[in-house]
Short mmCIF file of C-alpha atoms in Angstrom, two decimals:
data_model
loop_
_atom_site.label_atom_id
_atom_site.label_comp_id
_atom_site.label_asym_id
_atom_site.label_seq_id
_atom_site.Cartn_x
_atom_site.Cartn_y
_atom_site.Cartn_z
CA UNK Z 30 112.23 104.11 63.26
CA UNK Z 31 113.80 101.78 60.76
CA UNK Z 32 111.00 99.73 59.22
CA UNK Z 33 113.30 97.47 57.19
CA UNK Z 34 114.89 96.35 60.41
CA UNK Z 35 111.51 95.70 61.96
CA UNK Z 36 110.33 93.64 58.99
CA UNK Z 37 113.57 91.72 58.89
CA UNK Z 38 113.48 90.66 62.51
CA UNK Z 39 109.74 90.20 62.87
CA UNK Z 40 109.99 86.40 62.42
CA UNK Z 41 112.46 86.21 65.30
CA UNK Z 42 109.93 87.85 67.55
CA UNK Z 43 107.18 85.56 66.29
CA UNK Z 44 109.18 82.46 67.25
CA UNK Z 45 109.98 84.00 70.62
CA UNK Z 46 106.37 84.98 71.23
CA UNK Z 47 105.25 81.45 70.46
CA UNK Z 48 107.72 80.16 73.02
CA UNK Z 49 106.45 82.65 75.61
CA UNK Z 50 102.84 81.68 74.90
CA UNK Z 51 103.61 77.98 74.92
CA UNK Z 52 105.44 78.00 78.24
CA UNK Z 53 102.89 80.43 79.66
CA UNK Z 54 99.94 78.26 78.69
CA UNK Z 55 101.44 74.99 79.97
CA UNK Z 56 102.58 76.72 83.16
CA UNK Z 57 99.22 78.31 83.74
CA UNK Z 58 97.36 75.06 83.08
CA UNK Z 59 99.60 73.32 85.62
CA UNK Z 60 99.20 76.12 88.16
CA UNK Z 61 95.42 75.88 87.84
CA UNK Z 62 95.69 72.15 88.56
CA UNK Z 63 98.07 72.69 91.50
CA UNK Z 64 95.95 75.51 92.81
CA UNK Z 65 92.79 73.47 92.59
CA UNK Z 66 94.35 70.56 94.47
CA UNK Z 67 95.79 72.86 97.15
CA UNK Z 68 92.49 74.70 97.59
CA UNK Z 69 90.69 71.34 97.95
CA UNK Z 70 93.19 70.19 100.58
CA UNK Z 71 92.69 73.44 102.51
CA UNK Z 72 88.91 73.39 102.12
CA UNK Z 73 88.46 69.81 103.31
CA UNK Z 74 91.15 70.30 106.00
CA UNK Z 75 93.05 67.14 105.03
CA UNK Z 76 95.49 66.49 107.91
CA UNK Z 77 99.29 66.62 107.25
CA UNK Z 78 98.77 67.59 103.58
CA UNK Z 79 97.19 70.80 104.82
CA UNK Z 80 100.35 71.82 106.68
CA UNK Z 81 102.48 71.04 103.64
CA UNK Z 82 100.19 73.11 101.41
CA UNK Z 83 100.30 76.05 103.81
CA UNK Z 84 104.12 76.02 103.88
CA UNK Z 85 104.23 75.69 100.08
CA UNK Z 86 101.87 78.64 99.62
CA UNK Z 87 103.86 80.86 101.99
CA UNK Z 88 107.21 80.03 100.39
CA UNK Z 89 105.95 80.41 96.85
CA UNK Z 90 104.11 83.67 97.46
CA UNK Z 91 106.90 85.32 99.42
CA UNK Z 92 109.79 84.73 97.04
CA UNK Z 93 110.29 86.18 93.55
CA UNK Z 94 109.94 83.98 90.48
CA UNK Z 95 113.42 85.01 89.31
CA UNK Z 96 115.00 83.53 92.43
CA UNK Z 97 112.84 80.43 92.22
CA UNK Z 98 113.97 79.95 88.61
CA UNK Z 99 117.61 80.44 89.53
CA UNK Z 100 117.20 77.87 92.25
CA UNK Z 101 115.54 75.34 89.96
CA UNK Z 102 117.87 75.94 87.01
CA UNK Z 103 121.27 76.44 88.68
CA UNK Z 104 121.00 74.96 92.18
CA UNK Z 105 118.94 71.79 91.73
CA UNK Z 106 121.39 70.18 89.22
CA UNK Z 107 123.97 70.24 92.03
CA UNK Z 108 121.90 67.69 93.95
CA UNK Z 109 121.26 65.64 90.84
CA UNK Z 110 117.98 67.15 89.53
CA UNK Z 111 118.94 68.60 86.17
CA UNK Z 112 116.26 69.74 83.70
CA UNK Z 113 116.10 71.61 80.40
CA UNK Z 114 115.52 75.33 80.54
CA UNK Z 115 112.02 74.98 79.16
CA UNK Z 116 111.02 72.42 81.73
CA UNK Z 117 112.52 74.62 84.45
CA UNK Z 118 110.47 77.53 83.21
CA UNK Z 119 107.27 75.54 83.19
CA UNK Z 120 107.93 74.09 86.65
CA UNK Z 121 108.90 77.50 88.02
CA UNK Z 122 105.73 79.09 86.65
CA UNK Z 123 103.60 76.28 88.01
CA UNK Z 124 105.31 76.54 91.39
CA UNK Z 125 104.65 80.25 91.61
CA UNK Z 126 101.19 80.20 89.99
CA UNK Z 127 99.96 77.22 91.99
CA UNK Z 128 99.93 79.17 95.21
CA UNK Z 129 98.28 82.23 93.64
CA UNK Z 130 95.59 80.08 92.09
CA UNK Z 131 95.13 78.18 95.36
CA UNK Z 132 94.56 81.44 97.20
CA UNK Z 133 92.07 82.59 94.56
CA UNK Z 134 90.05 79.35 94.75
CA UNK Z 135 90.30 79.15 98.53
CA UNK Z 136 89.04 82.68 99.09
CA UNK Z 137 86.18 81.91 96.70
CA UNK Z 138 85.26 78.77 98.64
CA UNK Z 139 85.53 80.51 101.96
CA UNK Z 140 83.38 83.38 100.81
CA UNK Z 141 80.43 81.01 100.42
CA UNK Z 142 78.84 81.09 103.84
CA UNK Z 143 78.38 77.78 105.63
CA UNK Z 144 74.63 78.40 105.79
CA UNK Z 145 74.49 77.80 102.02
CA UNK Z 146 75.84 74.27 102.32
CA UNK Z 147 73.77 73.63 105.42
CA UNK Z 148 70.55 74.75 103.74
CA UNK Z 149 71.37 72.51 100.76
CA UNK Z 150 71.86 69.57 103.10
CA UNK Z 151 68.63 70.27 104.94
CA UNK Z 152 66.81 70.29 101.60
CA UNK Z 153 67.90 66.68 101.25
CA UNK Z 154 70.86 67.13 98.92
CA UNK Z 155 73.83 64.89 99.31
CA UNK Z 156 77.17 66.41 100.19
CA UNK Z 157 78.41 66.00 96.63
CA UNK Z 158 75.23 67.62 95.26
CA UNK Z 159 75.52 70.53 97.68
CA UNK Z 160 79.10 71.05 96.58
CA UNK Z 161 78.31 70.67 92.88
CA UNK Z 162 75.11 72.73 92.67
CA UNK Z 163 75.34 75.21 95.54
CA UNK Z 164 78.87 75.87 96.79
CA UNK Z 165 81.03 75.56 93.66
CA UNK Z 166 78.99 77.82 91.33
CA UNK Z 167 79.13 80.64 93.86
CA UNK Z 168 82.79 80.01 94.72
CA UNK Z 169 83.74 80.09 91.02
CA UNK Z 170 81.86 83.32 90.47
CA UNK Z 171 83.59 84.96 93.44
CA UNK Z 172 87.05 83.80 92.49
CA UNK Z 173 86.88 84.77 88.82
CA UNK Z 174 88.38 88.29 89.22
CA UNK Z 175 91.35 86.95 91.18
CA UNK Z 176 91.68 84.09 88.70
CA UNK Z 177 91.80 86.43 85.71
CA UNK Z 178 94.25 88.72 87.46
CA UNK Z 179 96.48 85.70 88.20
CA UNK Z 180 96.50 84.62 84.57
CA UNK Z 181 97.64 88.06 83.42
CA UNK Z 182 100.16 88.21 86.26
CA UNK Z 183 101.61 84.81 85.27
CA UNK Z 184 101.82 85.73 81.60
CA UNK Z 185 103.70 88.87 82.61
CA UNK Z 186 106.00 86.88 84.85
CA UNK Z 187 107.13 84.79 81.87
CA UNK Z 188 109.28 87.80 80.92
CA UNK Z 189 111.96 86.70 83.41
CA UNK Z 190 112.58 83.44 81.55
CA UNK Z 191 115.39 85.06 79.61
CA UNK Z 192 117.40 84.88 82.84
CA UNK Z 193 117.67 81.08 82.44
CA UNK Z 194 118.57 81.58 78.77
CA UNK Z 195 115.20 80.71 77.26
CA UNK Z 196 114.91 82.49 73.94
CA UNK Z 197 111.74 84.37 74.76
CA UNK Z 198 110.70 87.90 73.78
CA UNK Z 199 112.93 89.62 76.34
CA UNK Z 200 115.90 87.52 75.25
CA UNK Z 201 115.33 88.36 71.57
CA UNK Z 202 115.01 92.08 72.31
CA UNK Z 203 118.12 92.16 74.45
CA UNK Z 204 120.01 90.15 71.86
CA UNK Z 205 119.07 92.52 69.03
CA UNK Z 206 119.96 95.59 71.12
CA UNK Z 207 123.33 94.04 71.87
CA UNK Z 208 124.03 93.05 68.26
CA UNK Z 209 122.76 95.94 66.18
CA UNK Z 210 122.25 98.74 68.70
CA UNK Z 211 118.73 99.31 67.26
CA UNK Z 212 117.26 100.01 70.67
CA UNK Z 213 114.11 101.83 69.66
CA UNK Z 214 113.06 99.29 67.02
CA UNK Z 215 113.81 96.28 69.21
CA UNK Z 216 111.89 97.66 72.17
CA UNK Z 217 109.01 98.80 69.95
CA UNK Z 218 108.62 95.23 68.67
CA UNK Z 219 108.86 93.95 72.23
CA UNK Z 220 106.07 96.21 73.45
CA UNK Z 221 103.88 95.41 70.43
CA UNK Z 222 104.25 91.68 70.91
CA UNK Z 223 103.50 91.79 74.62
CA UNK Z 224 100.41 93.90 73.81
CA UNK Z 225 99.34 91.31 71.23
CA UNK Z 226 99.64 88.58 73.85
CA UNK Z 227 98.29 90.40 76.87
CA UNK Z 228 95.59 92.78 75.61
CA UNK Z 229 93.19 90.09 74.34
CA UNK Z 230 93.60 88.19 77.61
CA UNK Z 231 92.86 91.34 79.57
CA UNK Z 232 89.79 92.21 77.48
CA UNK Z 233 88.46 88.66 77.47
CA UNK Z 234 89.12 88.50 81.22
CA UNK Z 235 87.02 91.54 82.03
CA UNK Z 236 84.24 90.23 79.75
CA UNK Z 237 84.22 86.88 81.59
CA UNK Z 238 84.29 88.71 84.90
CA UNK Z 239 81.18 90.69 83.94
CA UNK Z 240 79.38 87.55 82.73
CA UNK Z 241 80.10 85.52 85.81
CA UNK Z 242 79.31 88.16 88.41
CA UNK Z 243 76.15 86.48 89.68
CA UNK Z 244 77.09 85.35 93.23
CA UNK Z 245 76.72 87.51 96.29
CA UNK Z 246 73.80 89.49 94.97
CA UNK Z 247 72.57 92.27 97.22
CA UNK Z 248 76.02 93.29 98.37
CA UNK U 26 125.14 63.82 101.59
CA UNK U 27 127.20 65.71 99.00
CA UNK U 28 128.91 68.92 99.83
CA UNK U 29 126.29 71.64 99.28
CA UNK U 30 128.63 74.57 99.47
CA UNK U 31 127.17 76.13 102.55
CA UNK U 32 130.69 76.62 103.92
CA UNK U 33 131.34 79.15 101.14
CA UNK U 34 128.91 81.46 102.86
CA UNK U 35 131.14 81.72 105.90
CA UNK U 36 134.30 82.31 103.93
CA UNK U 37 135.60 85.83 104.21
CA UNK U 38 132.86 88.44 103.89
CA UNK U 39 130.54 86.43 101.67
CA UNK U 40 127.54 86.60 103.98
CA UNK U 41 127.99 90.35 104.48
CA UNK U 42 128.32 90.83 100.72
CA UNK U 43 125.07 88.95 100.12
CA UNK U 44 123.30 91.03 102.75
CA UNK U 45 124.71 94.18 101.16
CA UNK U 46 123.32 93.05 97.81
CA UNK U 47 119.96 92.41 99.39
CA UNK U 48 120.00 95.88 100.86
CA UNK U 49 120.48 97.38 97.39
CA UNK U 50 117.27 95.69 96.21
CA UNK U 51 115.37 96.50 99.40
CA UNK U 52 116.51 100.11 99.36
CA UNK U 53 115.30 100.59 95.80
CA UNK U 54 111.93 99.10 96.68
CA UNK U 55 111.58 101.23 99.85
CA UNK U 56 112.41 104.44 97.95
CA UNK U 57 109.92 103.48 95.23
CA UNK U 58 107.20 102.67 97.77
CA UNK U 59 107.85 105.89 99.64
CA UNK U 60 107.44 107.81 96.37
CA UNK U 61 104.53 105.86 94.99
CA UNK U 62 102.28 106.08 98.07
CA UNK U 63 101.76 109.87 97.94
CA UNK U 64 101.73 109.87 94.14
CA UNK U 65 99.30 106.95 94.11
CA UNK U 66 96.95 108.68 96.56
CA UNK U 67 96.97 111.68 94.28
CA UNK U 68 96.35 109.52 91.17
CA UNK U 69 93.56 107.65 92.95
CA UNK U 70 91.80 110.89 93.86
CA UNK U 71 92.20 112.20 90.30
CA UNK U 72 90.78 108.94 88.96
CA UNK U 73 87.52 109.47 90.86
CA UNK U 74 86.98 112.78 89.03
CA UNK U 75 84.18 112.75 86.50
CA UNK U 76 86.19 114.82 83.96
CA UNK U 77 86.47 112.73 80.75
CA UNK U 78 89.97 113.93 79.93
CA UNK U 79 91.58 113.02 83.27
CA UNK U 80 89.56 109.80 83.18
CA UNK U 81 90.97 108.74 79.77
CA UNK U 82 94.53 109.82 80.52
CA UNK U 83 94.72 108.07 83.90
CA UNK U 84 93.02 105.01 82.48
CA UNK U 85 95.52 104.68 79.60
CA UNK U 86 98.42 105.21 82.03
CA UNK U 87 97.10 102.60 84.40
CA UNK U 88 96.33 100.02 81.72
CA UNK U 89 99.66 100.42 79.97
CA UNK U 90 101.75 100.22 83.14
CA UNK U 91 99.80 97.30 84.49
CA UNK U 92 99.70 95.25 81.32
CA UNK U 93 103.39 95.56 80.46
CA UNK U 94 105.71 93.21 82.33
CA UNK U 95 107.86 95.28 84.70
CA UNK U 96 110.94 93.95 82.96
CA UNK U 97 109.77 95.51 79.68
CA UNK U 98 109.30 98.83 81.45
CA UNK U 99 112.77 98.53 82.89
CA UNK U 100 114.20 97.90 79.43
CA UNK U 101 112.33 100.82 77.97
CA UNK U 102 113.59 103.25 80.60
CA UNK U 103 117.07 101.87 80.87
CA UNK U 104 117.91 101.27 77.20
CA UNK U 105 115.54 103.45 75.22
CA UNK U 106 115.14 106.60 77.27
CA UNK U 107 118.87 107.00 77.46
CA UNK U 108 118.98 107.09 73.67
CA UNK U 109 115.94 109.13 72.84
CA UNK U 110 116.37 111.67 75.63
CA UNK U 111 120.13 111.68 75.51
CA UNK U 112 120.62 111.40 79.22
CA UNK U 113 122.72 108.89 81.06
CA UNK U 114 121.02 107.24 84.00
CA UNK U 115 122.32 104.52 86.26
CA UNK U 116 120.52 101.19 86.55
CA UNK U 117 119.43 102.11 90.07
CA UNK U 118 117.82 105.36 88.98
CA UNK U 119 116.09 103.62 86.10
CA UNK U 120 114.69 101.03 88.53
CA UNK U 121 113.47 103.68 90.93
CA UNK U 122 111.69 105.45 88.04
CA UNK U 123 110.08 102.25 86.79
CA UNK U 124 109.04 100.95 90.16
CA UNK U 125 107.68 104.31 91.18
CA UNK U 126 105.61 104.51 87.97
CA UNK U 127 104.36 100.99 88.53
CA UNK U 128 103.74 101.46 92.27
CA UNK U 129 101.88 104.70 91.58
CA UNK U 130 99.58 102.91 89.15
CA UNK U 131 98.91 100.05 91.58
CA UNK U 132 98.47 102.36 94.54
CA UNK U 133 96.25 104.69 92.50
CA UNK U 134 93.96 101.83 91.66
CA UNK U 135 93.82 100.73 95.30
CA UNK U 136 92.99 104.26 96.44
CA UNK U 137 90.32 104.61 93.76
CA UNK U 138 88.84 101.29 94.82
CA UNK U 139 88.84 102.26 98.47
CA UNK U 140 87.30 105.67 97.74
CA UNK U 141 84.42 104.37 95.61
CA UNK U 142 83.79 101.55 98.07
CA UNK U 143 82.69 104.07 100.70
CA UNK U 144 78.87 103.96 100.45
CA UNK U 145 77.14 107.16 99.49
CA UNK U 146 75.06 107.14 102.66
CA UNK U 147 78.21 107.82 104.65
CA UNK U 148 78.53 111.20 102.94
CA UNK U 149 74.80 111.85 103.25
CA UNK U 150 74.58 110.89 106.91
CA UNK U 151 77.54 113.12 107.64
CA UNK U 152 75.88 116.09 105.95
CA UNK U 153 72.60 115.28 107.67
CA UNK U 154 74.52 115.57 110.96
CA UNK U 155 75.60 119.05 109.80
CA UNK U 156 79.24 118.17 109.27
CA UNK U 157 81.01 120.42 106.79
CA UNK U 158 82.60 118.76 103.71
CA UNK U 159 86.09 119.03 105.25
CA UNK U 160 84.85 117.53 108.49
CA UNK U 161 83.19 114.74 106.52
CA UNK U 162 86.47 113.93 104.86
CA UNK U 163 88.58 114.14 108.01
CA UNK U 164 86.35 112.30 110.42
CA UNK U 165 84.28 109.96 108.26
CA UNK U 166 85.80 109.19 104.87
CA UNK U 167 89.58 109.27 105.37
CA UNK U 168 89.63 107.01 108.48
CA UNK U 169 87.57 104.35 106.66
CA UNK U 170 89.62 104.61 103.49
CA UNK U 171 92.90 104.37 105.39
CA UNK U 172 91.75 101.24 107.19
CA UNK U 173 91.03 99.57 103.89
CA UNK U 174 94.18 100.84 102.32
CA UNK U 175 96.88 100.06 104.89
CA UNK U 176 96.83 96.23 104.53
CA UNK U 177 96.75 96.57 100.75
CA UNK U 178 99.63 99.02 100.64
CA UNK U 179 101.69 96.76 102.96
CA UNK U 180 101.07 94.02 100.43
CA UNK U 181 102.31 96.35 97.75
CA UNK U 182 105.61 96.60 99.66
CA UNK U 183 106.17 92.82 99.46
CA UNK U 184 105.22 92.82 95.77
CA UNK U 185 107.69 95.68 95.25
CA UNK U 186 110.49 93.81 97.03
CA UNK U 187 109.81 90.69 95.02
CA UNK U 188 109.73 92.63 91.74
CA UNK U 189 112.98 94.47 92.45
CA UNK U 190 114.78 91.14 91.94
CA UNK U 191 114.40 92.00 88.25
CA UNK U 192 116.98 94.79 88.44
CA UNK U 193 119.60 92.10 87.97
CA UNK U 194 118.59 92.06 84.30
CA UNK U 195 119.60 95.68 83.72
CA UNK U 196 122.94 95.17 85.37
CA UNK U 197 122.40 96.50 88.88
CA UNK U 198 124.60 94.58 91.32
CA UNK U 199 122.09 93.26 93.81
CA UNK U 200 121.86 90.06 95.84
CA UNK U 201 121.52 87.66 92.93
CA UNK U 202 124.46 89.22 91.09
CA UNK U 203 126.57 89.03 94.26
CA UNK U 204 125.54 85.41 94.60
CA UNK U 205 126.68 84.70 91.02
CA UNK U 206 129.99 86.40 91.75
CA UNK U 207 130.55 84.35 94.90
CA UNK U 208 129.68 81.14 93.07
CA UNK U 209 132.04 81.99 90.22
CA UNK U 210 134.86 82.85 92.58
CA UNK U 211 134.56 79.53 94.39
CA UNK U 212 133.96 77.41 91.34
CA UNK U 213 137.13 75.37 91.85
CA UNK U 214 137.16 74.91 95.62
CA UNK U 215 133.45 74.27 95.99
CA UNK U 216 131.66 73.32 92.75
CA UNK U 217 128.31 72.82 94.45
CA UNK U 218 128.19 76.27 95.99
CA UNK U 219 125.32 77.23 93.66
CA UNK U 220 122.95 75.12 95.71
CA UNK U 221 123.82 76.57 99.09
CA UNK U 222 124.09 80.17 97.93
CA UNK U 223 120.86 80.28 95.92
CA UNK U 224 119.03 78.51 98.72
CA UNK U 225 120.23 81.21 101.10
CA UNK U 226 119.12 83.96 98.71
CA UNK U 227 115.70 82.32 98.47
CA UNK U 228 115.49 82.16 102.28
CA UNK U 229 116.58 85.80 102.57
CA UNK U 230 113.77 86.98 100.32
CA UNK U 231 111.35 84.78 102.23
CA UNK U 232 112.49 86.15 105.60
CA UNK U 233 111.89 89.70 104.41
CA UNK U 234 108.57 89.26 102.61
CA UNK U 235 106.93 86.72 104.89
CA UNK U 236 106.67 88.88 108.05
CA UNK U 237 105.37 91.77 105.99
CA UNK U 238 102.71 89.58 104.39
CA UNK U 239 101.74 88.24 107.81
CA UNK U 240 101.37 91.80 109.11
CA UNK U 241 99.17 92.71 106.16
CA UNK U 242 96.98 89.67 106.67
CA UNK U 243 96.71 90.36 110.41
CA UNK U 244 95.62 93.97 109.83
CA UNK U 245 93.18 92.93 107.14
CA UNK U 246 91.50 90.51 109.53
CA UNK U 247 91.55 92.93 112.42
CA UNK U 248 90.07 95.86 110.55
CA UNK U 249 87.55 94.01 108.44
#
């Protein structure tokens, strides 16, 4: 292990990690928004939109992010939709994550039995109140584990961005291996930086999971 | 409507080459799944042991493999192990090693989850009915575990197939690489080929993974 090398190239990794985190955060925020909308469309059975959402979810869940990125980055410009690599990465992550988040929210909503909403209505609550005070709190609690797993999954998926020449952690590591042949040091830094990004998320995630595990008592 | 380069697909053996590339990826994922299912069952059983040493070791293995992006693991095995261990492995072998390690971790966690989800009264009722421990396992526990596991492990197959698209990054010639080659070769005659070819690759992955996901969902509903 050559520590001089590690110290010298640490800043490169820092920049790359910031890019990974930045794209990851924007992509995840967008996928939560997309997922929320899709889950709402499915839950309220909005006609037409519902079919579109179902097709979107199936396509997005059954194709790899790498291929989606290739399609967005290399194929779409051919029909006149050209975007920067960063924007492609964000859109790709949101496209993939949207369906995973939608499934997480939907399964949470579906897990709340209809009798809960019906009881709320019979107690004189309005539909919006029943949703706000009875259905959503339970649905959120049930979907938290899947939600946390999705966030970690999406952060991990950002590692393929180097394929569309974004200078992320993978790109930096590969570049350094190619230039200086310092394989061990480059990969060591890579692992350390991914641990720095992912471990806190994982630990925080399981903490939140424990705190929000209040729905579905008795089972 | 501009020329989208779909005609390139039907030139020469391009379609066959793409399918051949797809087969490389699918074969690697099938081998890895076939290896990780028995290994994962073993790991899952070991993880239910109360022994603190096995508990810590399996836990660290599981957490590390699951928290690292698969691409990082591929890089470690492909670039680093060749240097530190002094062996020379092909990209395909490296991918099989990584995906088996990853699949074993995922499968192990599924098996552990399925095993501890069997309520204690199942064991107790079985012994109250005078079944021997081996009978309890064969007739009571394993059938219930398998029912919970099969849909989840089918899902693992689709995840594996999707993840094997990463092997492009360590230089294995699979479907995406073949697609790039075809696009490069036809750059002059059909500059828009990228659209048609990548679209077809996307559809190919979809046509493989979608039926498998549907099957998993069907079984999950049926056996609930």
